Coordinates of N, CA and C in Angstrom, one line a residue:
X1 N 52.4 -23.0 15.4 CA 51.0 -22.8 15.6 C 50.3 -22.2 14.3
X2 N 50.8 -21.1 13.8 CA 50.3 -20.6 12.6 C 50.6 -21.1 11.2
X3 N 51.8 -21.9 11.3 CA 51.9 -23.4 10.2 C 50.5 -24.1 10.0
X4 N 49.9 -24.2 11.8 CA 48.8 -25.2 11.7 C 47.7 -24.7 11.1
X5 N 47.5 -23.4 11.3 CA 46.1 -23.2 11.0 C 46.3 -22.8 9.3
X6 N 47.3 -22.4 8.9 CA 47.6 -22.1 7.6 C 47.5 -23.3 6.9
X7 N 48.0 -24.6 7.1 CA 47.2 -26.3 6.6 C 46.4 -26.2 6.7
X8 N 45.5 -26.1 7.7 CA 44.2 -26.0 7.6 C 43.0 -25.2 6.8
X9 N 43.4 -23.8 6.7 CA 43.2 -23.0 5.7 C 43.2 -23.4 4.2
X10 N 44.3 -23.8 4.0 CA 45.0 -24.4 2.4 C 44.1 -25.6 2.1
X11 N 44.0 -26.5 3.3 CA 43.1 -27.4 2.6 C 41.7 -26.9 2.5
X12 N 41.3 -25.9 2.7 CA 39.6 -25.3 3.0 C 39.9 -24.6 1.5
X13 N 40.9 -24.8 0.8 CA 41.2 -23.6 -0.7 C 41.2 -22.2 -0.3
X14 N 42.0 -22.1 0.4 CA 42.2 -20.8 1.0 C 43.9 -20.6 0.8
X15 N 44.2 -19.5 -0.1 CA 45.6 -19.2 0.0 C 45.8 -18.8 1.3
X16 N 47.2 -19.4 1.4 CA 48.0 -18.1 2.7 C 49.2 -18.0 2.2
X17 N 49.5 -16.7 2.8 CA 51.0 -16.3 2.8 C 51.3 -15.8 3.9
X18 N 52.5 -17.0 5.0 CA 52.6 -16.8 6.2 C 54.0 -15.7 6.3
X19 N 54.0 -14.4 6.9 CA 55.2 -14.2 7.2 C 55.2 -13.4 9.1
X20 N 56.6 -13.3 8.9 CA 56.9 -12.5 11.0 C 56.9 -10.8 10.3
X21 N 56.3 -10.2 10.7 CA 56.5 -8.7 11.0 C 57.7 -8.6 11.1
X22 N 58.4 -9.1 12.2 CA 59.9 -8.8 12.7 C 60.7 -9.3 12.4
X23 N 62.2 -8.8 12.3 CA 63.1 -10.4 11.9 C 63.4 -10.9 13.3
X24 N 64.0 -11.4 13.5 CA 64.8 -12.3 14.7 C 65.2 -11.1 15.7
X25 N 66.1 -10.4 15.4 CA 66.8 -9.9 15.8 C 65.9 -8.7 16.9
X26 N 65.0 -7.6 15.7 CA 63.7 -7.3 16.1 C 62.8 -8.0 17.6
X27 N 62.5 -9.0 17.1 CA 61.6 -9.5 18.0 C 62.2 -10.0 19.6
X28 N 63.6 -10.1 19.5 CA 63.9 -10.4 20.8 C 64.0 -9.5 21.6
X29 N 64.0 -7.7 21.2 CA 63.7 -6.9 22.0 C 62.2 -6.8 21.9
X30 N 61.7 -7.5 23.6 CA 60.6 -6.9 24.5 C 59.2 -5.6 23.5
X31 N 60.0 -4.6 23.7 CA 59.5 -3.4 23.5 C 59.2 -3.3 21.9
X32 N 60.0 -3.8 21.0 CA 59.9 -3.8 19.9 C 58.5 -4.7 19.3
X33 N 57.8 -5.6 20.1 CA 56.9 -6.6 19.6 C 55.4 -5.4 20.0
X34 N 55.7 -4.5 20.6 CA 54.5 -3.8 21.2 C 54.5 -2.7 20.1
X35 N 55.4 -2.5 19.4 CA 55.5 -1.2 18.2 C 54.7 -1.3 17.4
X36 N 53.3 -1.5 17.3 CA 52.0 -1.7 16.5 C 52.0 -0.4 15.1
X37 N 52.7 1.0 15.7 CA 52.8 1.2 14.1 C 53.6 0.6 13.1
X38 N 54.8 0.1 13.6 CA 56.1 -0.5 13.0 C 55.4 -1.5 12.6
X39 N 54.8 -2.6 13.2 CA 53.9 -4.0 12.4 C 53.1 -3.8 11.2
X40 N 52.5 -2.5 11.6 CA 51.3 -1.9 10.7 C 51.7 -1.6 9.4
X41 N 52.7 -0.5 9.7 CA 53.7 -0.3 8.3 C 53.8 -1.2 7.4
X42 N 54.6 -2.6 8.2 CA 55.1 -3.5 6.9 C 53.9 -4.6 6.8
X43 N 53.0 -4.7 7.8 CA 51.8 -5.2 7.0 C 51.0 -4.7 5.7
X44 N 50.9 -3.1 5.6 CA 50.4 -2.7 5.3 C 51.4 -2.9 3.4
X45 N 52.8 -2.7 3.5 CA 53.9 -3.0 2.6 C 53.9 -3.9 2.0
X46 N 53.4 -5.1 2.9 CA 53.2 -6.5 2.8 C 52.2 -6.8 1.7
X47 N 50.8 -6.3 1.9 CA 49.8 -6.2 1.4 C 49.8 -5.7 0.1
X48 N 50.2 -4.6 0.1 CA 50.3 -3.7 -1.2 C 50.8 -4.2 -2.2
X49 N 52.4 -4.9 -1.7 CA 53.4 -6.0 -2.1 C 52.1 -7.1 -3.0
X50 N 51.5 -7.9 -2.5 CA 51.0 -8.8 -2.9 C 49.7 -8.5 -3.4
X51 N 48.9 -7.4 -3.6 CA 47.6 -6.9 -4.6 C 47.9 -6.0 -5.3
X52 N 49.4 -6.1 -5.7 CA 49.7 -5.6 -6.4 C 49.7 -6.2 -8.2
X53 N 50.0 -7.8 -8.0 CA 50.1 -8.9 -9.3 C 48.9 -9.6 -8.6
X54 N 47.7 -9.3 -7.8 CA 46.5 -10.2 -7.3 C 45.2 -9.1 -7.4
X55 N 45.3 -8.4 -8.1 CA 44.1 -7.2 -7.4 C 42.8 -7.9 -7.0
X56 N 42.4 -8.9 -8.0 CA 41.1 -9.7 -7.6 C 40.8 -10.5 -6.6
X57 N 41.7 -10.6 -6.0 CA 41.7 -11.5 -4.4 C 40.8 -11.0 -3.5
X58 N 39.6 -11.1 -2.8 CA 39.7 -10.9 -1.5 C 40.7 -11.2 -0.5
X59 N 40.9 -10.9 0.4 CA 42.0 -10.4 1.2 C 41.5 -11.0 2.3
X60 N 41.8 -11.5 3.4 CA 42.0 -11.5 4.8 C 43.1 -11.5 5.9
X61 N 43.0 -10.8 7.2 CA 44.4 -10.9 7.8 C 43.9 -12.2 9.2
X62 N 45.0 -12.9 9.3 CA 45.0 -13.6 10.8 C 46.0 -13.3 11.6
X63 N 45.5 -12.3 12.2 CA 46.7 -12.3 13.5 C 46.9 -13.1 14.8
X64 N 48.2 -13.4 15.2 CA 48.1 -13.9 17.0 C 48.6 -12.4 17.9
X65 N 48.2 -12.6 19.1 CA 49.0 -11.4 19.9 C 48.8 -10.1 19.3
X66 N 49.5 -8.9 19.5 CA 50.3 -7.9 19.0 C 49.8 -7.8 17.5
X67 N 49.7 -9.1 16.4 CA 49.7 -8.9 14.8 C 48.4 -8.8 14.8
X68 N 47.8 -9.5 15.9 CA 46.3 -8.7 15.9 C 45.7 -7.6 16.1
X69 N 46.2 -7.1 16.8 CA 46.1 -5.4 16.3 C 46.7 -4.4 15.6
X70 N 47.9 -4.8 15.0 CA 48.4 -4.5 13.9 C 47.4 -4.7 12.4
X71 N 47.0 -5.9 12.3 CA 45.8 -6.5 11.3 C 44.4 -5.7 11.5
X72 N 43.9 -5.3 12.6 CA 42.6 -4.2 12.5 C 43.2 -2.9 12.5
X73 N 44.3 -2.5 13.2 CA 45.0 -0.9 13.1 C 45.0 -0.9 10.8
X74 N 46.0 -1.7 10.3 CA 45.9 -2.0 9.2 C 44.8 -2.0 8.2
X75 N 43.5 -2.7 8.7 CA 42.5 -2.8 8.1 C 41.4 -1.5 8.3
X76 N 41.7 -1.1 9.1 CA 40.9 0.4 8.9 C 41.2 1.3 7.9
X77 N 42.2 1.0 7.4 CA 43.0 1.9 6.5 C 43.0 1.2 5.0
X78 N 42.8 0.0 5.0 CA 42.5 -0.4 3.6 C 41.5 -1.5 3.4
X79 N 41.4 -1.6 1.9 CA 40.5 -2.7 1.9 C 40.9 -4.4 2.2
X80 N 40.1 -4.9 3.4 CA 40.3 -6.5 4.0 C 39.1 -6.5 4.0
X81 N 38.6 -8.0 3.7 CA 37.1 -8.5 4.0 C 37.4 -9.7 4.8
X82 N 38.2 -9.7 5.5 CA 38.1 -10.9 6.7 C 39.1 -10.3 7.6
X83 N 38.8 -10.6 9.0 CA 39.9 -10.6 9.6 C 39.5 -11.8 11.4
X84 N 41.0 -12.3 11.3 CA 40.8 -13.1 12.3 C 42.1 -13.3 13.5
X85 N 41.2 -13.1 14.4 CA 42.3 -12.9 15.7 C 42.4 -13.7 16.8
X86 N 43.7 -14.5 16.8 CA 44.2 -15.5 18.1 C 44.4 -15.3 19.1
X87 N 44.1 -15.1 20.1 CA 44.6 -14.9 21.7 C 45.2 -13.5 21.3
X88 N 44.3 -12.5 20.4 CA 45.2 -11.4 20.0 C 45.0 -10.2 20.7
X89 N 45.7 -9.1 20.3 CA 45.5 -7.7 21.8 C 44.5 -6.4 21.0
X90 N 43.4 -6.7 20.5 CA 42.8 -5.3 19.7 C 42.7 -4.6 20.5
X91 N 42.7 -4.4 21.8 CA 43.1 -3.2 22.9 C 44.1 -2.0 22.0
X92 N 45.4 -3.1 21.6 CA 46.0 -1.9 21.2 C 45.6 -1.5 20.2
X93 N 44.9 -1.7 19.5 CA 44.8 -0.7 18.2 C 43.2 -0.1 18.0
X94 N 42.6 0.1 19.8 CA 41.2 1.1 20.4 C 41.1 2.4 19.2
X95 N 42.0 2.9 18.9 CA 41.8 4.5 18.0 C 41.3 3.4 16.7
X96 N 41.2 2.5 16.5 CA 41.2 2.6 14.7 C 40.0 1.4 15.2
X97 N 39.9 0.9 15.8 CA 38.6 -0.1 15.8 C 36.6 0.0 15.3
X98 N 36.6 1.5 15.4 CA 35.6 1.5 14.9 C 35.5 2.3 13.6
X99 N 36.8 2.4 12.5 CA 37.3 2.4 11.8 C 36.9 1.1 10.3
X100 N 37.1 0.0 11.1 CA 37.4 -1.4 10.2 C 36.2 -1.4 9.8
X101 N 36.0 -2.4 8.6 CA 34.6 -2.3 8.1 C 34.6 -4.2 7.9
X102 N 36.0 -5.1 7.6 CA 35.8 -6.2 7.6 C 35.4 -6.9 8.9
X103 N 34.5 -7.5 8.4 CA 34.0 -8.8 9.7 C 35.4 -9.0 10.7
X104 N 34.7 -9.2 11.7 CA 36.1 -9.8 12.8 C 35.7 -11.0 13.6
X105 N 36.7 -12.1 13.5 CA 36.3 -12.6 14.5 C 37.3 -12.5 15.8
X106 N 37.1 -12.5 17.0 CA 38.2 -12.6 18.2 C 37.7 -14.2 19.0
X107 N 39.4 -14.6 18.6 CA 39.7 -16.0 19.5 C 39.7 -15.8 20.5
X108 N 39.5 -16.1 21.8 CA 40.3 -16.4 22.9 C 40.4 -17.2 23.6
X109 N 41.3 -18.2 24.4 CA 41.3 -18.9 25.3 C 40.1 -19.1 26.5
X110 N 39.5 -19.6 27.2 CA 38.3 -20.1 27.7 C 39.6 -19.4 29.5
X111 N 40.9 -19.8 29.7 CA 41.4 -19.8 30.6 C 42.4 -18.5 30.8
X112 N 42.2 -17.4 29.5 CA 43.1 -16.2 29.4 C 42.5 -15.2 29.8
X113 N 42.0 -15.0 31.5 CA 41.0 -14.1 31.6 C 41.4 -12.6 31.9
X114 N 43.1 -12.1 31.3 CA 42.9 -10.8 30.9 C 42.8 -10.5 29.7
X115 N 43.3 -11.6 28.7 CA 43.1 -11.0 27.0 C 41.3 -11.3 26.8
X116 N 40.5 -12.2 27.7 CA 38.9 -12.2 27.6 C 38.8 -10.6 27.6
X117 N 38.9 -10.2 28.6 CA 38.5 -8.5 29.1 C 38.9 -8.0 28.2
X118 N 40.0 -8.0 27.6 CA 40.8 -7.0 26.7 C 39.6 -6.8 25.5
X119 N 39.7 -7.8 25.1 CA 39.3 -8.3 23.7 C 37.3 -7.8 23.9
X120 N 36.9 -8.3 24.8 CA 35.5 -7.7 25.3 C 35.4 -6.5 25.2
X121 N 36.3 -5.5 26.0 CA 36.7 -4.2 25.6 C 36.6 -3.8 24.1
X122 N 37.4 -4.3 23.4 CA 37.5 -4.0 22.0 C 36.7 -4.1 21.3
X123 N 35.6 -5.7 21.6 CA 34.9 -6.0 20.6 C 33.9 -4.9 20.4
X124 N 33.2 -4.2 22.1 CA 32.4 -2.8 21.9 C 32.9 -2.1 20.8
X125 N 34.0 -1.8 20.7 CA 34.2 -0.3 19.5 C 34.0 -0.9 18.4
X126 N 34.2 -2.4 17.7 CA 34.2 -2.5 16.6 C 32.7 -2.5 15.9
X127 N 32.3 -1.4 15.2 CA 31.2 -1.5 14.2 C 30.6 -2.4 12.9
X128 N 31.4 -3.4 12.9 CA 31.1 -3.8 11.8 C 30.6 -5.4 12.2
X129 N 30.3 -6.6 11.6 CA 30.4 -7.5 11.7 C 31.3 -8.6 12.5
X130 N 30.8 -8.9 13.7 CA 31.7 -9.5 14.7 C 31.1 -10.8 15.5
X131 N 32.3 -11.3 16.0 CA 32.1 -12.5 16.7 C 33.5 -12.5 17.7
X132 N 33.0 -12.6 19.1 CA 34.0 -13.1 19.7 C 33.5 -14.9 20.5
X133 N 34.6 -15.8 20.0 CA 34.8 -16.9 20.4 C 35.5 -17.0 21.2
X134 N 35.4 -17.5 22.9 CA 36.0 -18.3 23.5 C 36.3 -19.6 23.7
X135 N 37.3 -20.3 23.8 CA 37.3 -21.6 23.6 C 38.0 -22.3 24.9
X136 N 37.0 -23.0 25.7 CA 36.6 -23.1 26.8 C 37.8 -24.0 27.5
X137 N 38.7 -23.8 28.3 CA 39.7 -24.6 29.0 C 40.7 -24.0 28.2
X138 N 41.2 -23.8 27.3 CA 42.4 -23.2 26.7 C 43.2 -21.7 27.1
X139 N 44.8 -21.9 27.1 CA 45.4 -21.0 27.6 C 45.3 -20.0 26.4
X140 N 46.4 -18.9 26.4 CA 46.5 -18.0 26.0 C 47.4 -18.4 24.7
X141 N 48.1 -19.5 24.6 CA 48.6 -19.7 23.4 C 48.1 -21.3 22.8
X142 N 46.9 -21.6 23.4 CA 46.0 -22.6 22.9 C 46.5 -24.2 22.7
X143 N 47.4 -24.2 23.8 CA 48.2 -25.4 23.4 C 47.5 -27.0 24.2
X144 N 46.4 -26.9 24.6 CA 46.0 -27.8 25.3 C 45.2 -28.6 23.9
X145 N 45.0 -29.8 24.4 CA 44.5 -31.2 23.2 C 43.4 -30.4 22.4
X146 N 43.0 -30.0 21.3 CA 42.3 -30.0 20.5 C 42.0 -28.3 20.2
X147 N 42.7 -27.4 21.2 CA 42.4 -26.3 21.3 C 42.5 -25.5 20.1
X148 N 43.7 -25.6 19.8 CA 44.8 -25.2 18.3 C 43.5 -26.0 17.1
X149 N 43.2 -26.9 17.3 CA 42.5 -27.5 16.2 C 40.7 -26.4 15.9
X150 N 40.5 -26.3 17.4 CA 39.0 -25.5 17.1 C 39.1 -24.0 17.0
X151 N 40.5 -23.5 17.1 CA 40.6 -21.8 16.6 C 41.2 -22.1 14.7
X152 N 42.0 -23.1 14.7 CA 41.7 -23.3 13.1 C 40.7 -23.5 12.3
X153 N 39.4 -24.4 13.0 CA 38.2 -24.4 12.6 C 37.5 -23.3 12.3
X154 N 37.6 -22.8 13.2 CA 36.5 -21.2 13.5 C 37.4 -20.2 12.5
X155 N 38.4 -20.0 12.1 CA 39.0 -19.4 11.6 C 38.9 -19.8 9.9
X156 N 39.1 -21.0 9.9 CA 38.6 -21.8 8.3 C 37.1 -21.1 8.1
X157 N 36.5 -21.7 9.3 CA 34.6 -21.5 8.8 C 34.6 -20.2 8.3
X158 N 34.9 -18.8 8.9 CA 34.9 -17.3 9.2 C 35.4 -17.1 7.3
X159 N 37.0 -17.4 7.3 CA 37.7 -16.8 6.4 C 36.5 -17.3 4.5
X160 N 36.5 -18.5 5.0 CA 35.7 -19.0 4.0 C 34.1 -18.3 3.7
X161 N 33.3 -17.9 4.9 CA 32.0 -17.2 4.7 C 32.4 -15.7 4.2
X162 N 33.5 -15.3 4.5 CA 33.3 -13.6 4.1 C 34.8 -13.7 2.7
X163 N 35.5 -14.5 3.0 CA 36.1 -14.8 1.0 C 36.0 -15.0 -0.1
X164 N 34.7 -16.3 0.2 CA 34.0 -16.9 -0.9 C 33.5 -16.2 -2.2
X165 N 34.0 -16.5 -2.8 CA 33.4 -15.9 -4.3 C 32.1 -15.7 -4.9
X166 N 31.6 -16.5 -4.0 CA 30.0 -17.0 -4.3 C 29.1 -15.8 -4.3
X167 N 29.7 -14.7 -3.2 CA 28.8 -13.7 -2.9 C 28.0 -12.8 -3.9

């Protein structure tokens, strides 16, 4: 899924650099995918890692799940000017949400109606520039005909209006 929208992206002239927070091993323990400071950390490693030989880049994060609140916990703390979230949980990262200062957009499913609430929840705290999209019939991991195609859309449009150089 995040292959897809990263084609998508690349062809919009948008770098990405896709990686897992976790390794394999990590991720199969349950409890370990909810560790949002642990995600945060090496997002944050991650980041630093790469504006380190890029300083001029605008920045954006796209999280799914869990990396989505890792990606606004994260962004409160440094500078991102985009951030974009798939069927993601910004519930968990409530203490740092009105914190962020990059635009947000929140994906969610049209048919995922506790991450709807969740995410409604969150979008209140966040202060800055926001949009929450629902995308109408779609589950929680967006796999129905065309679903996956219109959170890559909205995600292209977003990343591209707050990265653009033009500003």
């Amino acid at each position: 899924m995040n292959n897809f929208v990263a084609r998508v992206l690349q062809k919009a002239g948008l770098g990405t650099l896709l990686f897992d927070l976790l390794t394999e091993e990590e991720d199969a323990v349950y409890e370990t995918r909810f560790n949002i400071d642990l995600l945060v950390e090496r997002l944050i490693a991650a980041t630093k890692w790469f504006m380190k030989d890029h300083k001029n880049i605008k920045m954006g994060y796209f999280g799914a799940s869990t990396g989505a609140a890792a990606a606004l916990q994260a962004a409160a703390g440094i500078n991102i000017y985009a951030i974009v979230s798939r069927g993601g949980r910004p519930d968990l990262a409530m203490n740092y949400l009105s914190k962020v200062k990059a635009p947000t957009l929140l994906i969610v499913g049209g048919h995922d109606d506790v991450v709807i609430e969740l995410n409604k929840k969150a979008y209140k705290e966040l202060k800055t520039e926001k949009k929450l999209e629902i995308v109408p019939k779609a589950t929680h991991l967006f796999e129905e005909p065309g679903a996956l195609e219109k959170v890559a859309d909205l995600a292209k449009d977003w990343f591209v209006k707050y990265l653009s150089y033009s500003k």
